[in-house]
Short mmCIF file of N, CA and C in Angstrom, two decimals:
data_model
loop_
_atom_site.label_atom_id
_atom_site.label_comp_id
_atom_site.label_asym_id
_atom_site.label_seq_id
_atom_site.Cartn_x
_atom_site.Cartn_y
_atom_site.Cartn_z
N MET Z 1 99.62 -6.53 -82.52
CA MET Z 1 100.39 -6.09 -81.37
C MET Z 1 99.95 -6.81 -80.09
N SER Z 2 99.33 -7.95 -80.18
CA SER Z 2 98.74 -8.59 -79.01
C SER Z 2 99.77 -9.02 -77.97
N GLU Z 3 101.00 -9.29 -78.35
CA GLU Z 3 102.02 -9.70 -77.39
C GLU Z 3 102.79 -8.53 -76.79
N VAL Z 4 102.56 -7.33 -77.28
CA VAL Z 4 103.30 -6.17 -76.81
C VAL Z 4 103.00 -5.94 -75.33
N ARG Z 5 104.05 -5.79 -74.53
CA ARG Z 5 103.93 -5.55 -73.10
C ARG Z 5 104.43 -4.17 -72.70
N ALA Z 6 105.25 -3.54 -73.58
CA ALA Z 6 105.84 -2.25 -73.22
C ALA Z 6 106.20 -1.45 -74.46
N LEU Z 7 106.19 -0.12 -74.28
CA LEU Z 7 106.72 0.79 -75.28
C LEU Z 7 108.15 1.12 -74.89
N VAL Z 8 108.99 1.33 -75.89
CA VAL Z 8 110.34 1.84 -75.69
C VAL Z 8 110.37 3.15 -76.47
N ALA Z 9 110.65 4.25 -75.78
CA ALA Z 9 110.55 5.56 -76.40
C ALA Z 9 111.81 6.38 -76.15
N GLY Z 10 112.22 7.13 -77.16
CA GLY Z 10 113.39 7.97 -76.98
C GLY Z 10 113.74 8.78 -78.21
N HIS Z 11 114.89 9.39 -78.12
CA HIS Z 11 115.39 10.26 -79.18
C HIS Z 11 115.95 9.44 -80.34
N GLY Z 12 115.76 9.97 -81.54
CA GLY Z 12 116.34 9.34 -82.73
C GLY Z 12 115.95 7.89 -82.87
N SER Z 13 116.95 7.04 -83.07
CA SER Z 13 116.73 5.61 -83.28
C SER Z 13 116.94 4.80 -82.01
N PHE Z 14 116.87 5.46 -80.86
CA PHE Z 14 117.08 4.77 -79.59
C PHE Z 14 116.20 3.52 -79.48
N ALA Z 15 114.90 3.69 -79.64
CA ALA Z 15 113.97 2.56 -79.46
C ALA Z 15 114.25 1.46 -80.47
N GLU Z 16 114.40 1.84 -81.72
CA GLU Z 16 114.67 0.86 -82.78
C GLU Z 16 115.94 0.07 -82.47
N GLY Z 17 116.99 0.76 -82.04
CA GLY Z 17 118.26 0.09 -81.73
C GLY Z 17 118.15 -0.84 -80.54
N MET Z 18 117.46 -0.39 -79.50
CA MET Z 18 117.32 -1.23 -78.30
C MET Z 18 116.48 -2.47 -78.61
N ILE Z 19 115.40 -2.28 -79.33
CA ILE Z 19 114.54 -3.43 -79.67
C ILE Z 19 115.30 -4.40 -80.58
N SER Z 20 116.09 -3.87 -81.50
CA SER Z 20 116.91 -4.70 -82.37
C SER Z 20 117.92 -5.52 -81.55
N ALA Z 21 118.53 -4.90 -80.56
CA ALA Z 21 119.50 -5.60 -79.71
C ALA Z 21 118.82 -6.70 -78.90
N VAL Z 22 117.62 -6.42 -78.36
CA VAL Z 22 116.88 -7.45 -77.62
C VAL Z 22 116.56 -8.62 -78.56
N ARG Z 23 116.17 -8.32 -79.78
CA ARG Z 23 115.88 -9.37 -80.76
C ARG Z 23 117.12 -10.23 -80.99
N GLN Z 24 118.27 -9.59 -81.20
CA GLN Z 24 119.49 -10.33 -81.50
C GLN Z 24 119.93 -11.19 -80.32
N ILE Z 25 119.83 -10.67 -79.10
CA ILE Z 25 120.31 -11.39 -77.92
C ILE Z 25 119.29 -12.41 -77.41
N ALA Z 26 118.04 -12.00 -77.34
CA ALA Z 26 117.04 -12.83 -76.68
C ALA Z 26 115.96 -13.38 -77.60
N GLY Z 27 115.85 -12.83 -78.81
CA GLY Z 27 114.80 -13.28 -79.71
C GLY Z 27 113.41 -12.90 -79.24
N ARG Z 28 113.29 -11.85 -78.41
CA ARG Z 28 112.00 -11.49 -77.81
C ARG Z 28 111.59 -10.07 -78.14
N ASP Z 29 111.70 -9.64 -79.34
CA ASP Z 29 111.35 -8.26 -79.69
C ASP Z 29 109.85 -8.04 -79.79
N GLU Z 30 109.06 -9.09 -79.85
CA GLU Z 30 107.61 -8.94 -80.04
C GLU Z 30 106.92 -8.29 -78.85
N ILE Z 31 107.58 -8.23 -77.71
CA ILE Z 31 106.94 -7.65 -76.53
C ILE Z 31 107.13 -6.13 -76.45
N PHE Z 32 107.91 -5.57 -77.36
CA PHE Z 32 108.16 -4.13 -77.36
C PHE Z 32 107.66 -3.49 -78.65
N VAL Z 33 107.22 -2.25 -78.52
CA VAL Z 33 106.95 -1.43 -79.70
C VAL Z 33 107.69 -0.11 -79.47
N GLY Z 34 108.32 0.39 -80.51
CA GLY Z 34 109.14 1.60 -80.38
C GLY Z 34 108.40 2.88 -80.71
N VAL Z 35 108.88 3.95 -80.08
CA VAL Z 35 108.39 5.30 -80.35
C VAL Z 35 109.60 6.21 -80.42
N SER Z 36 109.71 6.96 -81.51
CA SER Z 36 110.77 7.96 -81.64
C SER Z 36 110.14 9.35 -81.62
N ASN Z 37 110.84 10.28 -81.02
CA ASN Z 37 110.33 11.66 -80.99
C ASN Z 37 110.84 12.49 -82.17
N THR Z 38 111.55 11.87 -83.08
CA THR Z 38 112.14 12.59 -84.21
C THR Z 38 111.07 13.37 -84.98
N ASP Z 39 111.31 14.66 -85.12
CA ASP Z 39 110.45 15.57 -85.87
C ASP Z 39 109.03 15.68 -85.33
N LEU Z 40 108.82 15.32 -84.06
CA LEU Z 40 107.48 15.41 -83.46
C LEU Z 40 107.45 16.46 -82.36
N SER Z 41 106.35 17.15 -82.25
CA SER Z 41 106.14 18.08 -81.13
C SER Z 41 105.83 17.26 -79.88
N ALA Z 42 105.83 17.91 -78.74
CA ALA Z 42 105.50 17.24 -77.49
C ALA Z 42 104.10 16.63 -77.55
N GLN Z 43 103.16 17.35 -78.13
CA GLN Z 43 101.79 16.85 -78.26
C GLN Z 43 101.73 15.64 -79.19
N GLU Z 44 102.52 15.66 -80.24
CA GLU Z 44 102.53 14.54 -81.18
C GLU Z 44 103.15 13.29 -80.56
N VAL Z 45 104.18 13.47 -79.75
CA VAL Z 45 104.79 12.34 -79.05
C VAL Z 45 103.75 11.71 -78.12
N GLU Z 46 103.06 12.54 -77.37
CA GLU Z 46 102.04 12.03 -76.45
C GLU Z 46 100.91 11.32 -77.21
N ARG Z 47 100.46 11.90 -78.31
CA ARG Z 47 99.40 11.28 -79.11
C ARG Z 47 99.85 9.92 -79.64
N LEU Z 48 101.09 9.85 -80.15
CA LEU Z 48 101.62 8.59 -80.69
C LEU Z 48 101.72 7.54 -79.59
N MET Z 49 102.22 7.93 -78.43
CA MET Z 49 102.30 6.98 -77.31
C MET Z 49 100.92 6.49 -76.91
N ARG Z 50 99.97 7.40 -76.81
CA ARG Z 50 98.60 7.02 -76.45
C ARG Z 50 98.04 6.00 -77.44
N GLU Z 51 98.24 6.28 -78.73
CA GLU Z 51 97.76 5.36 -79.76
C GLU Z 51 98.39 3.98 -79.62
N ARG Z 52 99.70 3.95 -79.40
CA ARG Z 52 100.41 2.66 -79.28
C ARG Z 52 99.99 1.91 -78.01
N LEU Z 53 99.77 2.64 -76.93
CA LEU Z 53 99.29 2.00 -75.70
C LEU Z 53 97.90 1.41 -75.90
N GLU Z 54 97.02 2.18 -76.50
CA GLU Z 54 95.65 1.70 -76.73
C GLU Z 54 95.62 0.51 -77.68
N ALA Z 55 96.44 0.53 -78.72
CA ALA Z 55 96.46 -0.56 -79.70
C ALA Z 55 97.04 -1.85 -79.10
N SER Z 56 97.97 -1.71 -78.19
CA SER Z 56 98.68 -2.88 -77.66
C SER Z 56 98.19 -3.35 -76.31
N GLY Z 57 97.64 -2.46 -75.52
CA GLY Z 57 97.28 -2.81 -74.15
C GLY Z 57 98.47 -2.80 -73.21
N ALA Z 58 99.63 -2.33 -73.68
CA ALA Z 58 100.84 -2.27 -72.84
C ALA Z 58 100.59 -1.39 -71.63
N LYS Z 59 101.26 -1.73 -70.52
CA LYS Z 59 101.12 -0.97 -69.28
C LYS Z 59 102.46 -0.47 -68.76
N VAL Z 60 103.50 -0.52 -69.61
CA VAL Z 60 104.84 -0.07 -69.23
C VAL Z 60 105.42 0.75 -70.37
N ILE Z 61 106.08 1.85 -70.01
CA ILE Z 61 106.83 2.65 -70.99
C ILE Z 61 108.25 2.80 -70.47
N PHE Z 62 109.23 2.41 -71.28
CA PHE Z 62 110.64 2.64 -71.00
C PHE Z 62 111.06 3.87 -71.81
N THR Z 63 111.71 4.85 -71.18
CA THR Z 63 112.19 6.02 -71.89
C THR Z 63 113.70 6.16 -71.73
N ASP Z 64 114.30 6.95 -72.62
CA ASP Z 64 115.75 7.07 -72.63
C ASP Z 64 116.31 8.05 -71.60
N LEU Z 65 115.63 9.13 -71.31
CA LEU Z 65 116.14 10.16 -70.41
C LEU Z 65 115.11 10.53 -69.33
N PRO Z 66 115.57 10.84 -68.14
CA PRO Z 66 114.64 11.20 -67.07
C PRO Z 66 113.80 12.44 -67.35
N ALA Z 67 114.28 13.38 -68.15
CA ALA Z 67 113.51 14.61 -68.37
C ALA Z 67 113.33 14.93 -69.85
N GLY Z 68 113.43 13.94 -70.70
CA GLY Z 68 113.26 14.17 -72.13
C GLY Z 68 111.79 14.27 -72.52
N SER Z 69 111.55 14.61 -73.77
CA SER Z 69 110.17 14.79 -74.23
C SER Z 69 109.36 13.51 -74.15
N CYS Z 70 109.99 12.36 -74.38
CA CYS Z 70 109.26 11.09 -74.28
C CYS Z 70 108.85 10.82 -72.84
N THR Z 71 109.74 11.12 -71.91
CA THR Z 71 109.41 10.93 -70.50
C THR Z 71 108.30 11.87 -70.07
N MET Z 72 108.36 13.11 -70.50
CA MET Z 72 107.31 14.05 -70.13
C MET Z 72 105.95 13.59 -70.66
N ALA Z 73 105.93 13.10 -71.89
CA ALA Z 73 104.69 12.58 -72.47
C ALA Z 73 104.22 11.35 -71.69
N ALA Z 74 105.14 10.46 -71.37
CA ALA Z 74 104.78 9.25 -70.62
C ALA Z 74 104.22 9.60 -69.25
N ARG Z 75 104.79 10.58 -68.60
CA ARG Z 75 104.30 10.98 -67.27
C ARG Z 75 102.90 11.60 -67.36
N ARG Z 76 102.63 12.35 -68.42
CA ARG Z 76 101.28 12.89 -68.60
C ARG Z 76 100.28 11.74 -68.80
N LEU Z 77 100.66 10.75 -69.57
CA LEU Z 77 99.79 9.59 -69.78
C LEU Z 77 99.59 8.81 -68.48
N GLN Z 78 100.64 8.76 -67.67
CA GLN Z 78 100.55 8.07 -66.39
C GLN Z 78 99.57 8.76 -65.45
N ARG Z 79 99.50 10.08 -65.51
CA ARG Z 79 98.52 10.80 -64.69
C ARG Z 79 97.10 10.42 -65.09
N GLU Z 80 96.88 10.16 -66.37
CA GLU Z 80 95.57 9.72 -66.85
C GLU Z 80 95.28 8.27 -66.48
N ASP Z 81 96.33 7.45 -66.45
CA ASP Z 81 96.19 6.02 -66.16
C ASP Z 81 97.22 5.62 -65.11
N PRO Z 82 96.85 5.69 -63.82
CA PRO Z 82 97.80 5.36 -62.74
C PRO Z 82 98.33 3.93 -62.79
N ALA Z 83 97.69 3.04 -63.55
CA ALA Z 83 98.19 1.67 -63.69
C ALA Z 83 99.39 1.59 -64.63
N LEU Z 84 99.68 2.66 -65.32
CA LEU Z 84 100.82 2.72 -66.24
C LEU Z 84 102.11 2.90 -65.44
N THR Z 85 103.13 2.10 -65.77
CA THR Z 85 104.44 2.20 -65.13
C THR Z 85 105.42 2.80 -66.12
N VAL Z 86 106.19 3.78 -65.68
CA VAL Z 86 107.19 4.43 -66.54
C VAL Z 86 108.57 4.19 -65.94
N VAL Z 87 109.49 3.69 -66.76
CA VAL Z 87 110.87 3.45 -66.36
C VAL Z 87 111.74 4.44 -67.12
N LEU Z 88 112.45 5.29 -66.37
CA LEU Z 88 113.26 6.35 -66.96
C LEU Z 88 114.72 5.92 -67.08
N GLY Z 89 115.38 6.33 -68.13
CA GLY Z 89 116.80 6.02 -68.31
C GLY Z 89 117.04 4.57 -68.65
N ALA Z 90 116.19 3.99 -69.46
CA ALA Z 90 116.29 2.57 -69.80
C ALA Z 90 117.60 2.25 -70.50
N ASN Z 91 118.08 1.05 -70.25
CA ASN Z 91 119.27 0.56 -70.95
C ASN Z 91 119.01 -0.88 -71.41
N LEU Z 92 119.96 -1.45 -72.12
CA LEU Z 92 119.77 -2.78 -72.69
C LEU Z 92 119.58 -3.84 -71.61
N ALA Z 93 120.33 -3.74 -70.53
CA ALA Z 93 120.18 -4.73 -69.45
C ALA Z 93 118.76 -4.72 -68.89
N ALA Z 94 118.19 -3.54 -68.74
CA ALA Z 94 116.82 -3.44 -68.23
C ALA Z 94 115.83 -4.06 -69.21
N LEU Z 95 115.97 -3.76 -70.48
CA LEU Z 95 115.04 -4.29 -71.47
C LEU Z 95 115.16 -5.81 -71.61
N LEU Z 96 116.35 -6.32 -71.52
CA LEU Z 96 116.53 -7.77 -71.58
C LEU Z 96 115.86 -8.45 -70.38
N ASP Z 97 116.05 -7.89 -69.19
CA ASP Z 97 115.41 -8.48 -68.02
C ASP Z 97 113.89 -8.45 -68.16
N PHE Z 98 113.36 -7.33 -68.62
CA PHE Z 98 111.92 -7.23 -68.83
C PHE Z 98 111.46 -8.29 -69.84
N ALA Z 99 112.21 -8.46 -70.91
CA ALA Z 99 111.84 -9.44 -71.94
C ALA Z 99 111.80 -10.86 -71.37
N PHE Z 100 112.74 -11.17 -70.50
CA PHE Z 100 112.79 -12.52 -69.93
C PHE Z 100 111.78 -12.73 -68.81
N HIS Z 101 111.17 -11.65 -68.32
CA HIS Z 101 110.19 -11.76 -67.23
C HIS Z 101 108.87 -11.08 -67.59
N ALA Z 102 108.57 -11.02 -68.87
CA ALA Z 102 107.37 -10.32 -69.34
C ALA Z 102 106.08 -10.96 -68.87
N GLU Z 103 106.15 -12.20 -68.41
CA GLU Z 103 104.93 -12.86 -67.94
C GLU Z 103 104.51 -12.39 -66.56
N LEU Z 104 105.40 -11.70 -65.86
CA LEU Z 104 105.07 -11.15 -64.54
C LEU Z 104 104.09 -9.99 -64.69
N GLU Z 105 103.48 -9.61 -63.58
CA GLU Z 105 102.63 -8.41 -63.55
C GLU Z 105 103.49 -7.26 -64.08
N PRO Z 106 102.94 -6.38 -64.94
CA PRO Z 106 103.75 -5.35 -65.60
C PRO Z 106 104.59 -4.49 -64.66
N GLY Z 107 104.01 -4.02 -63.57
CA GLY Z 107 104.77 -3.18 -62.64
C GLY Z 107 105.92 -3.93 -62.00
N GLU Z 108 105.70 -5.18 -61.64
CA GLU Z 108 106.76 -6.01 -61.04
C GLU Z 108 107.87 -6.28 -62.05
N ALA Z 109 107.50 -6.62 -63.28
CA ALA Z 109 108.52 -6.85 -64.32
C ALA Z 109 109.33 -5.58 -64.56
N ALA Z 110 108.68 -4.42 -64.53
CA ALA Z 110 109.37 -3.14 -64.73
C ALA Z 110 110.32 -2.85 -63.57
N ARG Z 111 109.89 -3.12 -62.34
CA ARG Z 111 110.77 -2.89 -61.17
C ARG Z 111 112.00 -3.78 -61.24
N ARG Z 112 111.80 -5.05 -61.57
CA ARG Z 112 112.94 -5.97 -61.72
C ARG Z 112 113.90 -5.45 -62.79
N ALA Z 113 113.32 -5.02 -63.91
CA ALA Z 113 114.14 -4.54 -65.02
C ALA Z 113 114.96 -3.32 -64.61
N ALA Z 114 114.34 -2.40 -63.88
CA ALA Z 114 115.06 -1.21 -63.44
C ALA Z 114 116.22 -1.58 -62.51
N GLU Z 115 115.99 -2.53 -61.62
CA GLU Z 115 117.08 -2.98 -60.73
C GLU Z 115 118.24 -3.56 -61.53
N LYS Z 116 117.93 -4.39 -62.52
CA LYS Z 116 118.98 -4.97 -63.36
C LYS Z 116 119.70 -3.89 -64.17
N GLY Z 117 118.95 -2.92 -64.66
CA GLY Z 117 119.55 -1.83 -65.42
C GLY Z 117 120.51 -1.02 -64.58
N ARG Z 118 120.12 -0.71 -63.33
CA ARG Z 118 121.01 0.03 -62.42
C ARG Z 118 122.26 -0.79 -62.10
N ALA Z 119 122.08 -2.07 -61.84
CA ALA Z 119 123.21 -2.93 -61.47
C ALA Z 119 124.20 -3.10 -62.63
N ALA Z 120 123.74 -2.92 -63.86
CA ALA Z 120 124.60 -3.10 -65.02
C ALA Z 120 125.52 -1.91 -65.27
N LEU Z 121 125.26 -0.78 -64.62
CA LEU Z 121 126.10 0.41 -64.82
C LEU Z 121 127.36 0.30 -63.95
N LEU Z 122 128.50 0.25 -64.61
CA LEU Z 122 129.78 0.12 -63.92
C LEU Z 122 130.79 1.08 -64.54
N VAL Z 123 131.76 1.48 -63.76
CA VAL Z 123 132.87 2.27 -64.26
C VAL Z 123 134.12 1.41 -64.11
N VAL Z 124 134.84 1.21 -65.20
CA VAL Z 124 136.05 0.39 -65.19
C VAL Z 124 137.17 1.25 -65.74
N GLY Z 125 138.24 1.33 -65.03
CA GLY Z 125 139.39 2.11 -65.50
C GLY Z 125 140.27 2.52 -64.35
N ALA Z 126 141.39 3.13 -64.65
CA ALA Z 126 142.38 3.50 -63.65
C ALA Z 126 141.78 4.41 -62.58
N GLU Z 127 140.95 5.35 -62.95
CA GLU Z 127 140.38 6.28 -62.00
C GLU Z 127 139.19 5.72 -61.22
N SER Z 128 138.65 4.61 -61.65
CA SER Z 128 137.44 4.08 -61.03
C SER Z 128 137.72 3.27 -59.78
N GLY Z 129 138.95 2.84 -59.60
CA GLY Z 129 139.27 2.00 -58.47
C GLY Z 129 138.96 0.53 -58.71
N ALA Z 130 138.48 0.21 -59.91
CA ALA Z 130 138.13 -1.18 -60.22
C ALA Z 130 139.25 -1.86 -60.96
#
């Protein structure tokens, strides 16, 4: 796991699917390791994340929801390690940007990724005005 720069954590197969999409588009899946909360208690999610962070040295966690169990676990870990950056509500655009800028300082790469992820959200349709 020496190239891992971030965890991707979420419900069901969220992490697996996002990492797979990054692999298909950018060929850079080695910088991510996935965590699923499927069938895990809150304590088990936190333990699994801690183990993956320690094994990889990653300093960024991307989660699927702002208040989900993965985010709550990530925030608890962040209290223990203030150098840890947590990005909530991750999407594919954010993960791709992080993958292409993984050589940056982890917090800076995460901030860039979050900006790209926000900018990628659009509403298109008759009611949207677009």
